[in-house]
mmCIF file of C-alpha atoms in Angstrom:
data_model
loop_
_atom_site.group_PDB
_atom_site.id
_atom_site.type_symbol
_atom_site.label_atom_id
_atom_site.label_comp_id
_atom_site.label_asym_id
_atom_site.label_seq_id
_atom_site.Cartn_x
_atom_site.Cartn_y
_atom_site.Cartn_z
ATOM 1 C CA MET A 1 22.183 12.444 -4.804
ATOM 2 C CA ALA A 2 24.823 10.391 -3.229
ATOM 3 C CA VAL A 3 26.075 7.770 -5.091
ATOM 4 C CA ASP A 4 29.068 5.906 -5.831
ATOM 5 C CA ILE A 5 29.375 4.975 -9.698
ATOM 6 C CA GLU A 6 32.120 3.107 -11.276
ATOM 7 C CA ASN A 7 34.550 5.208 -13.057
ATOM 8 C CA THR A 8 37.811 5.035 -11.949
ATOM 9 C CA THR A 9 40.437 2.722 -10.302
ATOM 10 C CA GLU A 10 40.707 5.042 -7.485
ATOM 11 C CA GLU A 11 37.273 5.092 -6.399
ATOM 12 C CA ALA A 12 36.579 1.428 -7.230
ATOM 13 C CA ARG A 13 39.178 1.098 -4.584
ATOM 14 C CA PHE A 14 37.881 3.710 -2.002
ATOM 15 C CA VAL A 15 34.456 1.680 -2.602
ATOM 16 C CA LYS A 16 36.195 -1.876 -1.834
ATOM 17 C CA GLN A 17 37.102 -0.203 1.386
ATOM 18 C CA ALA A 18 33.752 0.901 2.359
ATOM 19 C CA ARG A 19 32.656 -2.538 2.267
ATOM 20 C CA ASN A 20 34.358 -3.778 5.771
ATOM 21 C CA PHE A 21 31.794 -6.604 6.014
ATOM 22 C CA ASP A 22 31.485 -8.337 9.477
ATOM 23 C CA ILE A 23 29.422 -11.065 8.311
ATOM 24 C CA GLN A 24 28.053 -14.154 10.717
ATOM 25 C CA ARG A 25 25.111 -14.816 8.980
ATOM 26 C CA VAL A 26 23.991 -13.997 5.135
ATOM 27 C CA ILE A 27 21.275 -14.710 3.097
ATOM 28 C CA VAL A 28 22.068 -15.909 -0.560
ATOM 29 C CA LYS A 29 19.178 -15.750 -3.278
ATOM 30 C CA ILE A 30 19.680 -17.414 -6.573
ATOM 31 C CA GLY A 31 17.356 -16.309 -9.397
ATOM 32 C CA SER A 32 15.462 -18.649 -11.923
ATOM 33 C CA SER A 33 17.330 -17.368 -15.236
ATOM 34 C CA LEU A 34 20.762 -18.593 -13.417
ATOM 35 C CA LEU A 35 19.299 -21.693 -11.947
ATOM 36 C CA THR A 36 17.466 -23.255 -14.933
ATOM 37 C CA ASN A 37 19.746 -21.757 -18.328
ATOM 38 C CA ASN A 38 16.907 -19.573 -18.634
ATOM 39 C CA GLY A 39 14.423 -22.089 -18.477
ATOM 40 C CA ARG A 40 15.780 -25.371 -20.117
ATOM 41 C CA GLY A 41 15.851 -27.139 -16.655
ATOM 42 C CA LEU A 42 18.498 -26.932 -13.800
ATOM 43 C CA ASP A 43 22.168 -25.869 -14.599
ATOM 44 C CA ARG A 44 23.543 -28.466 -12.203
ATOM 45 C CA THR A 45 27.354 -27.542 -13.417
ATOM 46 C CA ALA A 46 26.507 -24.041 -11.982
ATOM 47 C CA ILE A 47 24.989 -25.368 -8.844
ATOM 48 C CA TYR A 48 27.519 -27.426 -7.599
ATOM 49 C CA GLU A 49 30.006 -24.646 -7.977
ATOM 50 C CA TRP A 50 27.887 -22.004 -5.836
ATOM 51 C CA ALA A 51 27.708 -24.937 -3.300
ATOM 52 C CA LYS A 52 31.555 -25.155 -3.424
ATOM 53 C CA GLN A 53 31.262 -21.223 -2.595
ATOM 54 C CA ILE A 54 28.879 -22.017 0.389
ATOM 55 C CA ALA A 55 30.782 -24.565 1.437
ATOM 56 C CA LYS A 56 34.210 -22.439 2.154
ATOM 57 C CA LEU A 57 31.950 -19.799 3.650
ATOM 58 C CA HIS A 58 30.360 -22.718 6.165
ATOM 59 C CA LYS A 59 33.768 -23.987 6.896
ATOM 60 C CA GLN A 60 34.817 -20.341 8.237
ATOM 61 C CA GLY A 61 31.852 -20.301 10.362
ATOM 62 C CA VAL A 62 29.919 -18.299 8.406
ATOM 63 C CA GLU A 63 26.166 -19.003 8.382
ATOM 64 C CA VAL A 64 24.384 -19.572 5.178
ATOM 65 C CA LEU A 65 20.720 -19.580 4.228
ATOM 66 C CA LEU A 66 19.702 -20.013 0.275
ATOM 67 C CA VAL A 67 16.610 -18.750 -1.419
ATOM 68 C CA SER A 68 16.663 -20.817 -4.494
ATOM 69 C CA SER A 69 14.047 -20.546 -7.336
ATOM 70 C CA GLY A 70 13.650 -22.806 -10.260
ATOM 71 C CA ALA A 71 10.924 -25.528 -9.564
ATOM 72 C CA VAL A 72 8.492 -24.443 -12.044
ATOM 73 C CA ALA A 73 11.365 -24.380 -14.633
ATOM 74 C CA GLU A 74 12.606 -28.011 -13.423
ATOM 75 C CA GLY A 75 9.259 -29.379 -13.796
ATOM 76 C CA VAL A 76 8.448 -28.171 -17.140
ATOM 77 C CA VAL A 77 11.208 -30.015 -18.115
ATOM 78 C CA ARG A 78 10.460 -33.411 -16.249
ATOM 79 C CA MET A 79 7.166 -33.291 -18.305
ATOM 80 C CA ASN A 80 8.854 -32.523 -21.414
ATOM 81 C CA LEU A 81 6.731 -29.647 -21.690
ATOM 82 C CA GLU A 82 7.203 -27.514 -25.052
ATOM 83 C CA GLU A 83 6.427 -24.299 -23.184
ATOM 84 C CA ARG A 84 5.904 -23.141 -19.313
ATOM 85 C CA PRO A 85 2.274 -23.741 -18.864
ATOM 86 C CA ARG A 86 -0.388 -20.764 -18.492
ATOM 87 C CA LYS A 87 -2.987 -22.323 -16.086
ATOM 88 C CA LEU A 88 -2.536 -21.557 -12.531
ATOM 89 C CA ALA A 89 -2.983 -25.622 -11.960
ATOM 90 C CA ALA A 90 -0.627 -26.560 -14.364
ATOM 91 C CA LEU A 91 1.934 -23.869 -12.931
ATOM 92 C CA GLN A 92 1.717 -25.425 -9.647
ATOM 93 C CA ALA A 93 2.011 -28.963 -10.454
ATOM 94 C CA CYS A 94 5.393 -28.313 -12.171
ATOM 95 C CA ALA A 95 6.274 -26.478 -9.209
ATOM 96 C CA SER A 96 5.518 -29.578 -7.249
ATOM 97 C CA ILE A 97 7.424 -31.767 -9.531
ATOM 98 C CA GLY A 98 10.420 -29.389 -10.062
ATOM 99 C CA GLN A 99 10.643 -29.304 -6.286
ATOM 100 C CA MET A 100 11.855 -32.933 -6.243
ATOM 101 C CA GLY A 101 14.630 -32.394 -8.362
ATOM 102 C CA LEU A 102 15.558 -28.698 -6.872
ATOM 103 C CA ILE A 103 16.241 -29.822 -3.414
ATOM 104 C CA GLU A 104 17.831 -33.060 -4.380
ATOM 105 C CA THR A 105 20.365 -31.362 -6.477
ATOM 106 C CA TRP A 106 21.023 -28.694 -3.455
ATOM 107 C CA TRP A 107 21.474 -31.757 -1.296
ATOM 108 C CA SER A 108 23.929 -33.629 -3.635
ATOM 109 C CA ALA A 109 26.038 -30.595 -4.305
ATOM 110 C CA LEU A 110 26.197 -29.554 -0.303
ATOM 111 C CA ILE A 111 26.453 -32.879 1.092
ATOM 112 C CA GLN A 112 29.618 -33.886 -0.817
ATOM 113 C CA HIS A 113 31.263 -30.750 1.370
ATOM 114 C CA GLY A 114 30.060 -32.257 4.533
ATOM 115 C CA ILE A 115 26.891 -29.768 4.514
ATOM 116 C CA GLN A 116 23.761 -31.143 5.488
ATOM 117 C CA SER A 117 20.506 -28.999 3.970
ATOM 118 C CA SER A 118 17.093 -28.627 4.677
ATOM 119 C CA GLN A 119 14.093 -27.177 2.846
ATOM 120 C CA LEU A 120 11.687 -24.626 3.775
ATOM 121 C CA LEU A 121 8.382 -24.031 1.717
ATOM 122 C CA LEU A 122 6.739 -20.597 2.489
ATOM 123 C CA THR A 123 3.863 -18.312 1.552
ATOM 124 C CA HIS A 124 3.751 -15.026 2.543
ATOM 125 C CA ASP A 125 0.671 -15.768 4.761
ATOM 126 C CA ASP A 126 3.048 -17.488 6.681
ATOM 127 C CA LEU A 127 5.302 -14.603 6.935
ATOM 128 C CA SER A 128 2.349 -12.290 8.045
ATOM 129 C CA ASN A 129 0.709 -14.441 10.567
ATOM 130 C CA ARG A 130 2.785 -14.045 13.672
ATOM 131 C CA SER A 131 2.119 -17.299 15.354
ATOM 132 C CA ARG A 132 3.287 -18.984 12.181
ATOM 133 C CA TYR A 133 6.345 -15.979 11.506
ATOM 134 C CA LEU A 134 7.628 -17.104 15.132
ATOM 135 C CA ASN A 135 7.513 -20.611 14.416
ATOM 136 C CA THR A 136 9.454 -20.251 11.106
ATOM 137 C CA THR A 137 11.673 -18.159 12.995
ATOM 138 C CA GLY A 138 12.299 -21.258 15.386
ATOM 139 C CA ALA A 139 12.618 -23.727 12.907
ATOM 140 C CA LEU A 140 15.114 -21.587 10.885
ATOM 141 C CA THR A 141 17.588 -20.534 14.220
ATOM 142 C CA GLN A 142 17.242 -24.834 15.628
ATOM 143 C CA LEU A 143 18.489 -25.769 12.100
ATOM 144 C CA LEU A 144 21.174 -22.911 12.187
ATOM 145 C CA GLU A 145 22.114 -24.004 15.460
ATOM 146 C CA TRP A 146 22.799 -27.520 14.239
ATOM 147 C CA ARG A 147 24.862 -26.206 11.257
ATOM 148 C CA VAL A 148 22.097 -27.465 8.388
ATOM 149 C CA LEU A 149 21.996 -24.906 5.617
ATOM 150 C CA PRO A 150 17.948 -24.212 5.191
ATOM 151 C CA VAL A 151 16.979 -23.979 1.322
ATOM 152 C CA ILE A 152 14.437 -21.766 1.199
ATOM 153 C CA ASN A 153 11.471 -21.200 -1.861
ATOM 154 C CA GLU A 154 8.134 -19.408 -2.050
ATOM 155 C CA ASN A 155 5.583 -22.548 -2.030
ATOM 156 C CA ASP A 156 4.591 -22.057 -5.230
ATOM 157 C CA THR A 157 2.095 -25.446 -5.373
ATOM 158 C CA ILE A 158 -0.351 -23.923 -2.948
ATOM 159 C CA THR A 159 -0.080 -20.125 -3.691
ATOM 160 C CA ILE A 160 -2.597 -18.432 -5.790
ATOM 161 C CA ASP A 161 -0.775 -15.182 -7.219
ATOM 162 C CA GLU A 162 2.900 -15.369 -6.218
ATOM 163 C CA ILE A 163 4.093 -17.218 -8.929
ATOM 164 C CA LYS A 164 5.813 -14.633 -10.832
ATOM 165 C CA PHE A 165 9.174 -13.509 -11.670
ATOM 166 C CA GLY A 166 11.182 -11.593 -8.899
ATOM 167 C CA ASP A 167 8.966 -13.159 -5.729
ATOM 168 C CA ASN A 168 11.830 -14.782 -4.394
ATOM 169 C CA ASP A 169 13.692 -11.331 -3.928
ATOM 170 C CA THR A 170 11.034 -10.348 -1.566
ATOM 171 C CA LEU A 171 11.075 -13.631 0.264
ATOM 172 C CA GLY A 172 14.737 -13.463 0.872
ATOM 173 C CA ALA A 173 14.764 -9.939 2.216
ATOM 174 C CA MET A 174 12.110 -11.240 4.253
ATOM 175 C CA ALA A 175 14.089 -14.123 5.436
ATOM 176 C CA ALA A 176 17.099 -11.689 6.136
ATOM 177 C CA ALA A 177 14.922 -10.179 8.676
ATOM 178 C CA MET A 178 13.226 -12.649 10.203
ATOM 179 C CA VAL A 179 16.913 -14.073 11.497
ATOM 180 C CA ASN A 180 18.603 -10.739 11.526
ATOM 181 C CA ALA A 181 21.262 -11.496 8.354
ATOM 182 C CA ASP A 182 24.283 -9.677 8.046
ATOM 183 C CA LEU A 183 24.247 -9.653 4.163
ATOM 184 C CA TYR A 184 21.438 -10.460 1.573
ATOM 185 C CA ILE A 185 23.602 -11.027 -1.472
ATOM 186 C CA ILE A 186 20.952 -11.587 -4.617
ATOM 187 C CA LEU A 187 22.646 -13.376 -7.734
ATOM 188 C CA THR A 188 20.931 -12.230 -11.221
ATOM 189 C CA ASP A 189 21.651 -12.335 -14.381
ATOM 190 C CA GLN A 190 22.747 -8.799 -14.667
ATOM 191 C CA GLU A 191 26.518 -7.324 -13.073
ATOM 192 C CA GLY A 192 24.622 -4.794 -10.929
ATOM 193 C CA VAL A 193 22.119 -2.037 -11.062
ATOM 194 C CA PHE A 194 23.204 0.596 -13.873
ATOM 195 C CA THR A 195 22.204 4.166 -14.661
ATOM 196 C CA ASP A 196 20.810 3.314 -18.017
ATOM 197 C CA ASN A 197 20.050 -0.288 -19.988
ATOM 198 C CA PRO A 198 23.931 -1.119 -20.492
ATOM 199 C CA ARG A 199 22.337 -2.836 -23.842
ATOM 200 C CA ASN A 200 21.017 -0.105 -25.221
ATOM 201 C CA ASN A 201 23.221 2.602 -23.985
ATOM 202 C CA PRO A 202 27.417 1.968 -24.166
ATOM 203 C CA ASN A 203 27.696 5.125 -21.355
ATOM 204 C CA ALA A 204 25.611 3.652 -18.734
ATOM 205 C CA LYS A 205 27.726 3.234 -15.477
ATOM 206 C CA MET A 206 27.223 0.739 -12.783
ATOM 207 C CA ILE A 207 26.383 1.976 -9.399
ATOM 208 C CA ARG A 208 28.776 0.769 -6.860
ATOM 209 C CA GLN A 209 27.337 1.924 -3.358
ATOM 210 C CA GLU A 210 23.891 3.756 -3.007
ATOM 211 C CA ARG A 211 21.280 4.090 -0.072
ATOM 212 C CA ALA A 212 18.534 1.215 -0.428
ATOM 213 C CA MET A 213 16.173 4.109 0.223
ATOM 214 C CA ALA A 214 17.274 6.047 -2.646
ATOM 215 C CA ASP A 215 14.281 7.363 -4.784
ATOM 216 C CA TYR A 216 15.699 7.712 -7.670
ATOM 217 C CA LEU A 217 16.850 3.991 -7.924
ATOM 218 C CA PHE A 218 13.240 3.389 -9.299
ATOM 219 C CA ASP A 219 13.645 6.172 -11.357
ATOM 220 C CA ILE A 220 15.958 4.153 -13.649
ATOM 221 C CA ALA A 221 14.775 0.642 -12.663
ATOM 222 C CA GLY A 222 10.846 0.893 -12.162
ATOM 223 C CA ASP A 223 8.388 0.276 -14.966
ATOM 224 C CA GLY A 224 8.237 3.208 -17.258
ATOM 225 C CA GLY A 225 11.939 3.987 -15.491
ATOM 226 C CA LYS A 226 15.042 3.899 -18.072
ATOM 227 C CA LEU A 227 15.212 0.375 -17.385
ATOM 228 C CA GLY A 228 12.012 -0.761 -17.719
ATOM 229 C CA ARG A 229 12.709 -4.278 -16.063
ATOM 230 C CA GLY A 230 10.500 -5.490 -13.554
ATOM 231 C CA GLY A 231 13.228 -7.798 -12.493
ATOM 232 C CA MET A 232 15.566 -5.361 -11.446
ATOM 233 C CA LEU A 233 12.449 -3.317 -9.575
ATOM 234 C CA THR A 234 11.478 -6.545 -7.653
ATOM 235 C CA LYS A 235 15.483 -6.582 -6.458
ATOM 236 C CA ILE A 236 15.406 -3.034 -5.319
ATOM 237 C CA ARG A 237 12.211 -3.355 -3.506
ATOM 238 C CA ALA A 238 13.423 -6.466 -1.512
ATOM 239 C CA GLY A 239 16.741 -4.233 -0.595
ATOM 240 C CA ARG A 240 14.478 -1.879 0.604
ATOM 241 C CA LEU A 241 12.703 -4.308 2.723
ATOM 242 C CA ALA A 242 16.265 -5.758 3.934
ATOM 243 C CA ALA A 243 17.103 -2.340 4.775
ATOM 244 C CA MET A 244 14.153 -2.252 7.266
ATOM 245 C CA GLY A 245 16.080 -4.677 9.367
ATOM 246 C CA GLY A 246 19.258 -3.010 8.929
ATOM 247 C CA CYS A 247 20.672 -5.463 6.409
ATOM 248 C CA PRO A 248 22.652 -4.298 3.571
ATOM 249 C CA THR A 249 22.104 -6.352 0.078
ATOM 250 C CA VAL A 250 24.400 -6.446 -2.950
ATOM 251 C CA ILE A 251 23.178 -7.080 -6.411
ATOM 252 C CA VAL A 252 25.446 -8.973 -8.253
ATOM 253 C CA SER A 253 25.871 -11.618 -11.625
ATOM 254 C CA GLY A 254 26.106 -14.948 -10.161
ATOM 255 C CA ALA A 255 28.505 -15.621 -13.108
ATOM 256 C CA ILE A 256 31.403 -13.888 -11.667
ATOM 257 C CA ASP A 257 34.033 -16.542 -10.524
ATOM 258 C CA ASP A 258 33.496 -16.899 -6.911
ATOM 259 C CA VAL A 259 31.318 -14.216 -6.662
ATOM 260 C CA ILE A 260 29.767 -15.369 -3.233
ATOM 261 C CA THR A 261 33.194 -15.559 -1.343
ATOM 262 C CA ARG A 262 33.930 -12.185 -3.272
ATOM 263 C CA VAL A 263 31.107 -10.211 -1.921
ATOM 264 C CA VAL A 264 31.211 -11.082 1.568
ATOM 265 C CA SER A 265 35.072 -10.625 2.052
ATOM 266 C CA GLY A 266 34.262 -7.063 0.903
ATOM 267 C CA GLU A 267 35.283 -6.984 -2.741
ATOM 268 C CA ALA A 268 33.269 -3.874 -4.499
ATOM 269 C CA VAL A 269 30.939 -6.524 -7.346
ATOM 270 C CA GLY A 270 28.064 -5.518 -7.942
ATOM 271 C CA THR A 271 25.785 -2.778 -6.380
ATOM 272 C CA LEU A 272 25.660 -2.501 -2.463
ATOM 273 C CA LEU A 273 22.184 -1.080 -1.175
ATOM 274 C CA THR A 274 23.301 0.258 2.303
ATOM 275 C CA THR A 275 20.813 1.198 4.865
ATOM 276 C CA ASN A 276 21.024 3.205 8.692
ATOM 277 C CA ASP A 277 19.010 3.768 11.156
ATOM 278 C CA GLU A 278 16.925 6.723 9.583
ATOM 279 C CA ASP A 279 16.792 4.431 6.750
ATOM 280 C CA LYS A 280 15.202 1.292 8.831
ATOM 281 C CA ILE A 281 12.397 3.550 9.916
ATOM 282 C CA ILE A 282 11.560 4.830 6.558
ATOM 283 C CA ALA A 283 12.004 1.076 5.193
ATOM 284 C CA ARG A 284 9.515 -0.156 7.899
ATOM 285 C CA LYS A 285 7.023 2.627 7.390
ATOM 286 C CA GLN A 286 6.905 1.723 3.517
ATOM 287 C CA TRP A 287 6.520 -2.202 4.685
ATOM 288 C CA LEU A 288 3.435 -1.274 6.715
ATOM 289 C CA ALA A 289 1.894 1.394 4.472
ATOM 290 C CA ALA A 290 2.257 -1.634 1.485
ATOM 291 C CA HIS A 291 0.044 -3.873 3.814
ATOM 292 C CA LEU A 292 -2.967 -5.201 2.132
ATOM 293 C CA ARG A 293 -4.313 -7.479 5.069
ATOM 294 C CA MET A 294 -4.894 -5.968 8.240
ATOM 295 C CA SER A 295 -4.986 -8.279 11.397
ATOM 296 C CA GLY A 296 -7.782 -5.792 13.368
ATOM 297 C CA SER A 297 -8.704 -2.395 13.498
ATOM 298 C CA LEU A 298 -8.172 0.393 16.382
ATOM 299 C CA LEU A 299 -11.232 2.803 16.494
ATOM 300 C CA VAL A 300 -9.775 6.348 17.701
ATOM 301 C CA ASP A 301 -11.136 9.874 18.509
ATOM 302 C CA ALA A 302 -10.695 13.425 17.005
ATOM 303 C CA GLY A 303 -7.776 13.906 19.471
ATOM 304 C CA ALA A 304 -5.918 11.145 19.259
ATOM 305 C CA ALA A 305 -6.348 11.415 15.198
ATOM 306 C CA LYS A 306 -4.699 14.746 15.275
ATOM 307 C CA ALA A 307 -2.054 13.791 17.411
ATOM 308 C CA VAL A 308 -1.178 10.776 15.071
ATOM 309 C CA VAL A 309 -1.710 12.566 11.789
ATOM 310 C CA GLU A 310 -0.698 16.251 12.638
ATOM 311 C CA HIS A 311 1.752 16.303 15.333
ATOM 312 C CA HIS A 312 3.197 12.801 14.053
ATOM 313 C CA LYS A 313 2.578 11.104 17.869
ATOM 314 C CA SER A 314 2.477 7.672 18.909
ATOM 315 C CA LEU A 315 -0.891 6.614 19.453
ATOM 316 C CA LEU A 316 -1.727 6.192 23.199
ATOM 317 C CA PRO A 317 -4.525 3.740 24.707
ATOM 318 C CA VAL A 318 -6.207 6.609 26.271
ATOM 319 C CA GLY A 319 -7.254 7.729 22.439
ATOM 320 C CA VAL A 320 -8.284 4.597 21.892
ATOM 321 C CA VAL A 321 -12.135 4.411 21.803
ATOM 322 C CA GLU A 322 -12.945 0.664 20.273
ATOM 323 C CA VAL A 323 -10.809 -2.511 19.604
ATOM 324 C CA ARG A 324 -11.639 -4.707 16.446
ATOM 325 C CA GLY A 325 -10.691 -7.942 15.470
ATOM 326 C CA ASP A 326 -8.516 -10.912 17.227
ATOM 327 C CA PHE A 327 -4.604 -10.403 16.686
ATOM 328 C CA ASP A 328 -1.611 -10.612 18.969
ATOM 329 C CA GLU A 329 1.098 -8.507 19.985
ATOM 330 C CA GLY A 330 3.338 -7.224 16.947
ATOM 331 C CA ASP A 331 0.682 -7.891 14.463
ATOM 332 C CA VAL A 332 -0.471 -4.956 11.758
ATOM 333 C CA VAL A 333 -3.503 -3.061 12.594
ATOM 334 C CA GLU A 334 -5.298 0.094 11.337
ATOM 335 C CA ILE A 335 -5.994 2.888 13.064
ATOM 336 C CA VAL A 336 -9.565 4.238 11.810
ATOM 337 C CA HIS A 337 -11.053 7.829 13.153
ATOM 338 C CA GLN A 338 -14.250 6.853 15.168
ATOM 339 C CA ASP A 339 -16.186 9.905 13.151
ATOM 340 C CA THR A 340 -15.346 9.623 9.607
ATOM 341 C CA GLY A 341 -14.551 6.044 9.473
ATOM 342 C CA GLU A 342 -11.679 7.016 7.419
ATOM 343 C CA ARG A 343 -8.398 4.744 7.820
ATOM 344 C CA ILE A 344 -5.722 7.162 8.852
ATOM 345 C CA ALA A 345 -2.746 5.146 9.635
ATOM 346 C CA VAL A 346 -1.325 1.261 10.256
ATOM 347 C CA GLY A 347 0.979 -0.160 12.487
ATOM 348 C CA GLN A 348 2.197 -2.667 14.375
ATOM 349 C CA VAL A 349 0.629 -2.972 17.628
ATOM 350 C CA ASN A 350 2.277 -3.315 21.068
ATOM 351 C CA PHE A 351 -0.631 -5.390 22.251
ATOM 352 C CA SER A 352 -2.817 -8.472 21.674
ATOM 353 C CA SER A 353 -6.401 -7.713 21.258
ATOM 354 C CA ARG A 354 -7.641 -9.109 24.846
ATOM 355 C CA ASP A 355 -5.289 -6.565 26.197
ATOM 356 C CA ALA A 356 -5.889 -3.658 24.042
ATOM 357 C CA CYS A 357 -9.495 -3.559 25.071
ATOM 358 C CA ARG A 358 -8.502 -3.565 28.584
ATOM 359 C CA VAL A 359 -5.960 -0.708 28.180
ATOM 360 C CA ALA A 360 -8.298 1.112 25.666
ATOM 361 C CA ARG A 361 -9.754 4.664 27.101
ATOM 362 C CA GLU A 362 -7.181 4.237 30.122
ATOM 363 C CA ARG A 363 -4.224 6.289 31.036
ATOM 364 C CA THR A 364 -0.597 4.833 31.426
ATOM 365 C CA GLU A 365 -0.506 5.131 35.587
ATOM 366 C CA GLN A 366 -3.643 2.446 35.333
ATOM 367 C CA PHE A 367 -1.641 -0.187 33.337
ATOM 368 C CA ASP A 368 0.197 -1.586 36.563
ATOM 369 C CA ARG A 369 -3.310 -2.084 38.075
ATOM 370 C CA ILE A 370 -5.245 -3.683 35.163
ATOM 371 C CA LEU A 371 -2.409 -5.698 33.488
ATOM 372 C CA GLY A 372 -0.221 -6.571 36.387
ATOM 373 C CA ASN A 373 2.894 -5.014 38.231
ATOM 374 C CA ASN A 374 6.091 -3.865 36.166
ATOM 375 C CA GLU A 375 4.327 -3.135 32.890
ATOM 376 C CA GLU A 376 6.606 -1.548 30.323
ATOM 377 C CA ARG A 377 4.934 -1.049 27.399
ATOM 378 C CA VAL A 378 2.836 2.375 27.342
ATOM 379 C CA VAL A 379 1.913 3.104 23.783
ATOM 380 C CA MET A 380 -0.462 0.982 21.731
ATOM 381 C CA VAL A 381 1.460 2.093 18.408
ATOM 382 C CA HIS A 382 4.833 3.146 18.523
ATOM 383 C CA ARG A 383 5.418 5.981 15.795
ATOM 384 C CA ASP A 384 8.277 4.566 14.524
ATOM 385 C CA ASN A 385 5.982 1.533 13.892
ATOM 386 C CA LEU A 386 3.370 3.564 12.273
ATOM 387 C CA ALA A 387 2.500 4.452 8.989
ATOM 388 C CA LEU A 388 0.089 7.471 7.719
ATOM 389 C CA THR A 389 -2.320 6.180 4.794
ATOM 390 C CA MET A 390 -3.787 10.078 4.364
#
């Protein structure tokens, strides 16, 4: 286990030197417990303080995107409800009402520093559908070119099962991958990730730096683990998702003075989850394996199935016997053994369903004839973008 844990001043200095960030674009996610005084409405004093820190980075030329929770809690306060509703329709209504106050507060806090801001409400469906994903990426890119700060939130008004604590951690990680962010900062009510629950164990140590893919992190933060807190579990999962796009993550307390600017400057506060090329591939495979909704299916013969499963090879078009569904290049599809009907893998396909049908059962040398001159794609699903499911 390679882990940097805060023990000595000398070790802390070493970790601080290791955080030599080159930050041009950063995602900052702020959770509901910080934004809303634990559900008692928006903490406008704290929001204005974070806005001041963001403005400092903005003036230095750093592009900042903000993922902000708090809409439901603000809606509960505006409607004078005694407690958070349990019925889905009431939760959605509170999110709709509270979103007005949330974006109004962020706009007011940022505009006093001369920063224009915008609102983006997203669902996971928006980011799993390739055309909507590309449209969202285009809108975010334009906003950043205009020096407008996007304020992103889960569209809780129309979602069915995503209104739950920690979901914006995942949304922030997906946004980080979408815009190729250099750093993802998750502000929470904990100082970072600890080896044990510091509230119960005074000997618990903060993990200052670790690979995002380190399995033991789930043991201490997962359900049934030492900490047993779902909130920290979602943050570690989000760190892994951000790692897929090559983006490191810092999990840190939002109550620390000047926390955002201190993290970006490289100071060793909170827990840094790092990534490398090998971890990026591992994270991508885990992300693929976690997909519940497939855009289509590729039925493969026994030879292709053996190459994929036993020899960990890419899936070649010559081994595809049938293409099912309507999908675009880059969508996630399932790979199914034609004889058994069993799903053997999932992966990001390099062809649209139309082109996949045209090259199925064909060898590479025929691609130019079928798809046109200078065709560079040679595999249906590359092994780095493929996860086995059996």
